[in-house]
Amino acid sequence: GVSVAVALSRRNCADSNDSDLRTVIITKCKTYLAAHEEKSSSNNCEEIWTAFAGAFVGRDPCDVPVEAYDPLVRAVSEKPACNRMLFWSKTKDIVHQFTESKKCLVTLEDTLLGFVMNDLTWCSKNNSNETFTTGCPGWIECEKNPVRSFWNRASAAFAESACGDVTAMLNGSIATPFNVNSIFGSIEVKKFDPSRIRALKVVLVTRGNDTVTCDNSSLQHLREAIDPKLTYSCKEVPRSKILDCISDPEKPCGDCW
Ligand code: AVW
């Protein structure tokens, strides 16, 4: 029963011509470079596609290691936005609304690689040159799936490049805002380079009846997990205050919390 259901849910549909994965990726890449002209001369969308495809095409969709994306990471050239890098965990919607409205902070999904791959699903098959955008393994179905390995690799590169003061927006409406099994907790925090980063500033997003505060034990673990040379701070900020700031174009970024 269960294995039949998994097999059926994984029935692939090959990409068809105009919506093909290559076209989607190259188009998104060119759109991004058109909006970030300063990055245009150092990045080539065709080269990025080739490095991306090389990571997973022809491989079993449960056997794509994180390192397969090393050439892709090397193919992209972007200067880190020192003092403006925003990490997040379980706050996806609000962080992206925030960076969309205020240009002061930058998430991985606002960089070239993160922007291009955001919201996409992809996989191939062993010994096949086809690419698929449906019927691919889910995030937890198998660990070495092409999408999960990509985000693990891209997150590691983003965190390694972080510099100056970094911000992390965490969710104060859940029992464990800092989860050691999340990408932020298991990969990004471990890649922070104390010689490049001065401070980690946690913004704990809270709602009306939340009881979680900056004293939460998971946040004490975060404080202990980072290098003692880094300055750690945490601030509880009501979600409503951030949403008001997002919708008020007059409010400067620095006044949001
Ligand atoms: P997240 P992270 N099933 O909000 O710290 C399906 O937990 O991990 O934050 N999709 C999943 C699963 C799952 N079990 N777990 C994670 N995801 C996907 C990159 C899903 O797309 C940035 F730089 C979810 O929305 C952040 O600082 C996303 O991963 C950091 O990593 C985030 O999961 C956020 O990763």
GROMACS .gro file of C-alpha atoms and ligand atoms in nm:
model
  292
    1GLY     CA    1   0.000   0.000   0.000
    2VAL     CA    2   0.245   0.267   0.116
    3SER     CA    3   0.517   0.185  -0.139
    4VAL     CA    4   0.260   0.183  -0.421
    5ALA     CA    5   0.137   0.525  -0.306
    6VAL     CA    6   0.495   0.662  -0.301
    7ALA     CA    7   0.565   0.513  -0.645
    8LEU     CA    8   0.249   0.672  -0.788
    9SER     CA    9   0.313   1.008  -0.625
   10ARG     CA   10   0.660   1.004  -0.776
   11ARG     CA   11   0.543   0.946  -1.133
   12ASN     CA   12   0.746   1.204  -1.327
   13CYS     CA   13   0.636   1.435  -1.601
   14ALA     CA   14   0.915   1.533  -1.837
   15ASP     CA   15   0.947   1.905  -1.893
   16SER     CA   16   0.789   2.018  -2.215
   17ASN     CA   17   0.960   2.269  -2.441
   18ASP     CA   18   0.861   2.622  -2.339
   19SER     CA   19   0.820   2.558  -1.967
   20ASP     CA   20   1.137   2.353  -1.954
   21LEU     CA   21   1.355   2.389  -1.649
   22ARG     CA   22   1.647   2.533  -1.846
   23THR     CA   23   1.428   2.812  -1.984
   24VAL     CA   24   1.280   2.891  -1.641
   25ILE     CA   25   1.623   2.911  -1.479
   26ILE     CA   26   1.792   3.113  -1.751
   27THR     CA   27   1.496   3.353  -1.766
   28LYS     CA   28   1.493   3.405  -1.387
   29CYS     CA   29   1.871   3.448  -1.390
   30LYS     CA   30   1.854   3.717  -1.662
   31THR     CA   31   1.565   3.891  -1.484
   32TYR     CA   32   1.774   3.906  -1.166
   33LEU     CA   33   2.084   4.040  -1.346
   34ALA     CA   34   1.874   4.304  -1.525
   35ALA     CA   35   1.759   4.429  -1.183
   36HIS     CA   36   2.112   4.409  -1.035
   37GLU     CA   37   2.322   4.552  -1.317
   38GLU     CA   38   2.641   4.566  -1.112
   39LYS     CA   39   2.640   4.183  -1.102
   40SER     CA   40   2.589   4.139  -1.478
   41SER     CA   41   2.949   4.140  -1.595
   42SER     CA   42   3.062   3.874  -1.345
   43ASN     CA   43   2.780   3.623  -1.394
   44ASN     CA   44   2.683   3.418  -1.699
   45CYS     CA   45   2.337   3.258  -1.691
   46GLU     CA   46   2.424   2.986  -1.945
   47GLU     CA   47   2.730   2.888  -1.741
   48ILE     CA   48   2.517   2.885  -1.424
   49TRP     CA   49   2.266   2.653  -1.594
   50THR     CA   50   2.542   2.416  -1.704
   51ALA     CA   51   2.689   2.397  -1.353
   52PHE     CA   52   2.341   2.351  -1.205
   53ALA     CA   53   2.245   2.071  -1.445
   54GLY     CA   54   2.581   1.901  -1.384
   55ALA     CA   55   2.488   1.858  -1.018
   56PHE     CA   56   2.182   1.636  -1.065
   57VAL     CA   57   2.111   1.540  -1.429
   58GLY     CA   58   2.161   1.166  -1.478
   59ARG     CA   59   2.162   1.097  -1.105
   60ASP     CA   60   1.918   0.903  -0.891
   61PRO     CA   61   1.692   1.166  -0.726
   62CYS     CA   62   1.779   1.030  -0.380
   63ASP     CA   63   2.153   1.029  -0.446
   64VAL     CA   64   2.254   1.390  -0.509
   65PRO     CA   65   2.513   1.488  -0.248
   66VAL     CA   66   2.552   1.844  -0.121
   67GLU     CA   67   2.902   1.863  -0.283
   68ALA     CA   68   2.748   1.809  -0.627
   69TYR     CA   69   2.659   2.181  -0.614
   70ASP     CA   70   3.018   2.299  -0.547
   71PRO     CA   71   3.073   2.387  -0.918
   72LEU     CA   72   2.745   2.583  -0.920
   73VAL     CA   73   2.850   2.785  -0.614
   74ARG     CA   74   3.185   2.853  -0.785
   75ALA     CA   75   3.009   2.962  -1.104
   76VAL     CA   76   2.830   3.246  -0.926
   77SER     CA   77   3.007   3.565  -0.827
   78GLU     CA   78   2.845   3.805  -0.580
   79LYS     CA   79   2.996   4.032  -0.319
   80PRO     CA   80   2.858   3.966   0.030
   81ALA     CA   81   2.632   4.244   0.162
   82CYS     CA   82   2.824   4.309   0.484
   83ASN     CA   83   2.604   4.427   0.776
   84ARG     CA   84   2.290   4.357   0.574
   85MET     CA   85   2.261   3.979   0.571
   86LEU     CA   86   1.940   3.836   0.710
   87PHE     CA   87   1.909   3.472   0.819
   88TRP     CA   88   1.578   3.319   0.918
   89SER     CA   89   1.410   3.005   1.044
   90LYS     CA   90   1.032   2.941   1.042
   91THR     CA   91   0.972   3.303   0.943
   92LYS     CA   92   0.987   3.262   0.563
   93ASP     CA   93   0.681   3.470   0.472
   94ILE     CA   94   0.751   3.771   0.693
   95VAL     CA   95   1.124   3.793   0.610
   96HIS     CA   96   1.058   3.793   0.239
   97GLN     CA   97   0.776   4.046   0.269
   98PHE     CA   98   1.022   4.254   0.468
   99THR     CA   99   1.314   4.240   0.224
  100GLU     CA  100   1.074   4.297  -0.066
  101SER     CA  101   0.949   4.620   0.091
  102LYS     CA  102   1.268   4.750   0.258
  103LYS     CA  103   1.595   4.713   0.075
  104CYS     CA  104   1.816   4.738   0.386
  105LEU     CA  105   1.852   4.363   0.447
  106VAL     CA  106   1.923   4.072   0.213
  107THR     CA  107   1.825   3.704   0.252
  108LEU     CA  108   1.968   3.411   0.058
  109GLU     CA  109   1.657   3.430  -0.161
  110ASP     CA  110   1.753   3.787  -0.256
  111THR     CA  111   2.088   3.670  -0.395
  112LEU     CA  112   2.123   3.541  -0.750
  113LEU     CA  113   2.129   3.169  -0.669
  114GLY     CA  114   1.854   3.189  -0.405
  115PHE     CA  115   1.632   3.402  -0.625
  116VAL     CA  116   1.666   3.171  -0.925
  117MET     CA  117   1.594   2.846  -0.737
  118ASN     CA  118   1.331   2.979  -0.495
  119ASP     CA  119   0.997   2.796  -0.532
  120LEU     CA  120   1.135   2.547  -0.786
  121THR     CA  121   1.140   2.167  -0.765
  122TRP     CA  122   1.369   1.963  -0.986
  123CYS     CA  123   1.516   1.618  -1.030
  124SER     CA  124   1.638   1.373  -1.295
  125LYS     CA  125   1.680   0.996  -1.304
  126ASN     CA  126   1.975   0.761  -1.303
  127ASN     CA  127   2.137   0.754  -1.650
  128SER     CA  128   1.877   0.991  -1.795
  129ASN     CA  129   1.934   1.329  -1.954
  130GLU     CA  130   1.578   1.439  -1.877
  131THR     CA  131   1.485   1.691  -1.609
  132PHE     CA  132   1.158   1.683  -1.415
  133THR     CA  133   0.969   1.942  -1.215
  134THR     CA  134   0.704   1.706  -1.079
  135GLY     CA  135   0.722   1.367  -0.917
  136CYS     CA  136   1.048   1.453  -0.743
  137PRO     CA  137   1.117   1.330  -0.388
  138GLY     CA  138   0.985   1.549  -0.107
  139TRP     CA  139   1.212   1.730   0.141
  140ILE     CA  140   1.212   1.450   0.400
  141GLU     CA  141   1.147   1.156   0.167
  142CYS     CA  142   1.517   1.102   0.122
  143GLU     CA  143   1.797   1.321   0.256
  144LYS     CA  144   2.009   1.348  -0.061
  145ASN     CA  145   1.740   1.483  -0.289
  146PRO     CA  146   1.845   1.747  -0.545
  147VAL     CA  147   1.641   2.029  -0.391
  148ARG     CA  148   1.743   1.974  -0.030
  149SER     CA  149   2.111   1.928  -0.120
  150PHE     CA  150   2.098   2.252  -0.318
  151TRP     CA  151   1.955   2.455  -0.027
  152ASN     CA  152   2.205   2.301   0.212
  153ARG     CA  153   2.494   2.398  -0.017
  154ALA     CA  154   2.364   2.746  -0.101
  155SER     CA  155   2.294   2.817   0.268
  156ALA     CA  156   2.646   2.711   0.365
  157ALA     CA  157   2.795   2.944   0.102
  158PHE     CA  158   2.573   3.235   0.212
  159ALA     CA  159   2.667   3.187   0.578
  160GLU     CA  160   3.040   3.147   0.500
  161SER     CA  161   3.037   3.479   0.322
  162ALA     CA  162   2.854   3.665   0.600
  163CYS     CA  163   3.032   3.970   0.741
  164GLY     CA  164   2.984   4.256   0.984
  165ASP     CA  165   2.663   4.253   1.185
  166VAL     CA  166   2.429   3.971   1.085
  167THR     CA  167   2.059   3.950   1.168
  168ALA     CA  168   1.851   3.636   1.225
  169MET     CA  169   1.473   3.654   1.232
  170LEU     CA  170   1.335   3.369   1.443
  171ASN     CA  171   0.980   3.263   1.527
  172GLY     CA  172   0.865   3.343   1.882
  173SER     CA  173   0.536   3.159   1.829
  174ILE     CA  174   0.695   2.814   1.845
  175ALA     CA  175   0.847   2.636   2.147
  176THR     CA  176   1.196   2.612   1.993
  177PRO     CA  177   1.278   2.925   1.791
  178PHE     CA  178   1.637   2.799   1.748
  179ASN     CA  179   1.615   2.441   1.620
  180VAL     CA  180   1.949   2.262   1.583
  181ASN     CA  181   1.802   2.047   1.306
  182SER     CA  182   1.699   2.341   1.088
  183ILE     CA  183   1.924   2.474   0.811
  184PHE     CA  184   1.993   2.782   1.024
  185GLY     CA  185   2.083   2.568   1.329
  186SER     CA  186   2.263   2.280   1.161
  187ILE     CA  187   2.447   2.456   0.878
  188GLU     CA  188   2.448   2.835   0.880
  189VAL     CA  189   2.544   2.903   1.243
  190LYS     CA  190   2.832   2.655   1.209
  191LYS     CA  191   2.966   2.833   0.901
  192PHE     CA  192   2.977   3.179   1.062
  193ASP     CA  193   3.337   3.302   1.047
  194PRO     CA  194   3.424   3.494   1.366
  195SER     CA  195   3.701   3.681   1.181
  196ARG     CA  196   3.445   3.823   0.936
  197ILE     CA  197   3.138   3.866   1.159
  198ARG     CA  198   3.116   4.115   1.447
  199ALA     CA  199   2.772   4.047   1.590
  200LEU     CA  200   2.466   3.825   1.567
  201LYS     CA  201   2.144   4.015   1.623
  202VAL     CA  202   1.840   3.796   1.680
  203VAL     CA  203   1.498   3.942   1.607
  204LEU     CA  204   1.240   3.723   1.780
  205VAL     CA  205   0.909   3.776   1.607
  206THR     CA  206   0.625   3.751   1.860
  207ARG     CA  207   0.245   3.756   1.847
  208GLY     CA  208  -0.001   3.878   2.111
  209ASN     CA  209  -0.027   3.581   2.344
  210ASP     CA  210   0.320   3.433   2.294
  211THR     CA  211   0.507   3.324   2.604
  212VAL     CA  212   0.842   3.264   2.433
  213THR     CA  213   1.100   3.536   2.505
  214CYS     CA  214   1.470   3.593   2.442
  215ASP     CA  215   1.528   3.391   2.764
  216ASN     CA  216   1.405   3.076   2.583
  217SER     CA  217   1.645   2.785   2.638
  218SER     CA  218   1.688   2.726   2.264
  219LEU     CA  219   1.818   3.083   2.232
  220GLN     CA  220   2.064   3.020   2.515
  221HIS     CA  221   2.185   2.726   2.306
  222LEU     CA  222   2.224   2.957   2.008
  223ARG     CA  223   2.425   3.199   2.218
  224GLU     CA  224   2.655   2.914   2.325
  225ALA     CA  225   2.679   2.774   1.972
  226ILE     CA  226   2.837   3.087   1.824
  227ASP     CA  227   3.198   3.191   1.875
  228PRO     CA  228   3.240   3.389   2.201
  229LYS     CA  229   3.417   3.664   2.000
  230LEU     CA  230   3.083   3.750   1.841
  231THR     CA  231   2.852   3.994   2.018
  232TYR     CA  232   2.513   3.831   2.070
  233SER     CA  233   2.191   4.023   2.117
  234CYS     CA  234   1.824   3.934   2.101
  235LYS     CA  235   1.519   4.155   2.075
  236GLU     CA  236   1.153   4.056   2.093
  237VAL     CA  237   0.960   4.239   1.823
  238PRO     CA  238   0.582   4.214   1.775
  239ARG     CA  239   0.486   4.075   1.436
  240SER     CA  240   0.229   4.357   1.405
  241LYS     CA  241   0.507   4.616   1.437
  242ILE     CA  242   0.706   4.452   1.155
  243LEU     CA  243   0.393   4.426   0.937
  244ASP     CA  244   0.314   4.796   0.996
  245CYS     CA  245   0.668   4.883   0.899
  246ILE     CA  246   0.645   4.667   0.584
  247SER     CA  247   0.328   4.847   0.471
  248ASP     CA  248   0.450   5.200   0.550
  249PRO     CA  249   0.690   5.310   0.274
  250GLU     CA  250   0.782   5.620   0.478
  251LYS     CA  251   0.917   5.421   0.772
  252PRO     CA  252   1.293   5.379   0.744
  253CYS     CA  253   1.429   5.031   0.782
  254GLY     CA  254   1.625   5.112   1.094
  255ASP     CA  255   1.303   5.203   1.278
  256CYS     CA  256   1.131   4.865   1.222
  257TRP     CA  257   1.271   4.719   1.547
  258AVW     P1  258   1.275   2.653   0.798
  258AVW     P2  259   1.560   2.672   0.810
  258AVW     N1  260   0.979   1.976   0.461
  258AVW     O1  261   1.171   2.761   0.807
  258AVW     O2  262   1.640   2.723   0.926
  258AVW     C1  263   0.972   2.055   0.354
  258AVW     O3  264   1.260   2.534   0.890
  258AVW     O4  265   1.563   2.524   0.790
  258AVW     O5  266   1.413   2.726   0.824
  258AVW     N2  267   1.047   2.164   0.336
  258AVW     C2  268   1.134   2.196   0.430
  258AVW     C3  269   1.150   2.121   0.548
  258AVW     C4  270   1.067   2.005   0.562
  258AVW     N3  271   1.074   1.927   0.671
  258AVW     N4  272   1.244   2.179   0.624
  258AVW     C5  273   1.285   2.286   0.556
  258AVW     N5  274   1.219   2.297   0.440
  258AVW     C6  275   1.236   2.399   0.338
  258AVW     C7  276   1.819   2.931   0.415
  258AVW     C8  277   1.111   2.473   0.313
  258AVW     O6  278   1.116   2.527   0.183
  258AVW     C9  279   1.809   3.077   0.461
  258AVW     F1  280   1.932   3.134   0.448
  258AVW    C10  281   1.116   2.581   0.417
  258AVW     O7  282   1.036   2.692   0.385
  258AVW    C11  283   1.764   3.070   0.606
  258AVW     O8  284   1.853   3.142   0.693
  258AVW    C12  285   1.262   2.616   0.415
  258AVW     O9  286   1.328   2.493   0.390
  258AVW    C13  287   1.759   2.923   0.641
  258AVW    O10  288   1.813   2.852   0.529
  258AVW    C14  289   1.312   2.677   0.542
  258AVW    O11  290   1.285   2.594   0.649
  258AVW    C15  291   1.616   2.878   0.662
  258AVW    O12  292   1.613   2.739   0.677
   0.00000   0.00000   0.00000
